[in-house]
Coordinates of C-alpha atoms in Angstrom, one line a residue:
M1 CA -30.6 6.7 -8.4
R2 CA -30.1 3.7 -10.5
I3 CA -26.7 2.0 -10.7
N4 CA -25.4 -0.3 -13.4
A5 CA -22.2 -2.0 -12.6
R6 CA -20.1 -4.7 -14.2
L7 CA -18.4 -7.0 -11.9
D8 CA -15.7 -9.6 -12.7
D9 CA -16.1 -13.2 -11.4
E10 CA -14.2 -12.5 -8.2
Y11 CA -16.4 -9.6 -7.1
A12 CA -19.5 -11.4 -8.3
D13 CA -18.6 -14.3 -6.1
K14 CA -18.0 -11.9 -3.2
L15 CA -21.3 -10.3 -3.7
A16 CA -23.1 -13.6 -3.8
F17 CA -21.4 -14.7 -0.7
I18 CA -22.4 -11.5 1.2
Q19 CA -26.0 -12.0 0.0
Q20 CA -26.0 -15.6 1.1
Q21 CA -24.6 -14.8 4.6
T22 CA -26.8 -11.8 5.2
N23 CA -30.0 -12.6 3.3
Q24 CA -29.9 -9.1 1.8
A25 CA -30.8 -8.0 -1.7
V26 CA -28.1 -6.6 -3.9
T27 CA -29.5 -3.0 -3.3
D28 CA -29.2 -3.5 0.5
V29 CA -25.6 -4.9 0.3
I30 CA -24.5 -2.0 -1.9
K31 CA -26.2 0.5 0.6
S32 CA -24.4 -1.2 3.5
A33 CA -21.1 -1.1 1.8
L34 CA -21.4 2.5 0.8
E35 CA -22.4 3.5 4.4
L36 CA -19.4 1.6 5.8
Y37 CA -17.0 3.2 3.4
Y38 CA -18.6 6.6 4.0
Q39 CA -18.2 6.2 7.8
Q40 CA -14.6 5.2 7.4
L41 CA -13.8 8.2 5.3
Q42 CA -15.6 10.5 7.7
Q43 CA -13.7 9.1 10.6
E44 CA -10.3 9.6 8.9
Q45 CA -11.2 13.2 8.1
K46 CA -12.4 14.1 11.6
N47 CA -9.2 13.2 13.4
P48 CA -6.2 15.0 12.1
F49 CA -4.2 14.3 15.2
S50 CA -4.4 10.5 14.6
M51 CA -3.5 11.0 11.0
L52 CA -0.3 12.9 12.0
T53 CA 0.5 10.3 14.6
Q54 CA 0.0 7.4 12.2
T55 CA 2.3 8.9 9.7
G56 CA 5.0 9.5 12.3
F57 CA 4.9 13.2 11.9
I58 CA 4.2 13.9 15.6
G59 CA 7.2 12.9 17.7
C60 CA 9.6 12.7 14.8
G61 CA 11.8 15.6 15.9
E62 CA 14.0 16.2 18.9
T63 CA 15.0 19.5 20.5
H64 CA 15.7 21.1 23.9
P65 CA 13.0 20.1 26.5
D66 CA 12.7 23.8 27.5
L67 CA 12.6 25.2 23.9
S68 CA 9.2 27.0 24.5
V69 CA 10.8 29.0 27.3
N70 CA 14.3 29.6 26.1
Y71 CA 13.8 29.7 22.3
K72 CA 15.5 33.1 21.8
S73 CA 18.7 32.2 23.6
I74 CA 18.8 28.7 21.9
L75 CA 18.3 30.3 18.4
R76 CA 20.9 33.0 19.2
D77 CA 23.5 30.4 20.3
G78 CA 22.8 28.2 17.3
L79 CA 23.2 31.1 14.9
K80 CA 26.3 32.3 16.6
T81 CA 27.8 28.9 16.3
K82 CA 26.9 28.7 12.6
Y83 CA 27.8 32.1 11.5
D84 CA 30.4 33.4 13.9
Y85 CA 33.7 33.3 11.9
R86 CA 35.7 35.6 14.2

């Protein structure tokens, strides 16, 4: 595939710097950059647990420590408190 891209001065300078530091051709710099970006995206998609942890979703709620065992009685008591108008 052939790529034709227009770079402003800032990105042209960055590309020139990378070429100078690595002694790579433009094609190889672009391939390396694409590979790095691809790996980064793949890593983000593979680990949903870390995504939920980073966003603060995991561990954001509080409840009874024995909820998994006593969920029926906890729910019943909560509903009774909320809707028992006697």
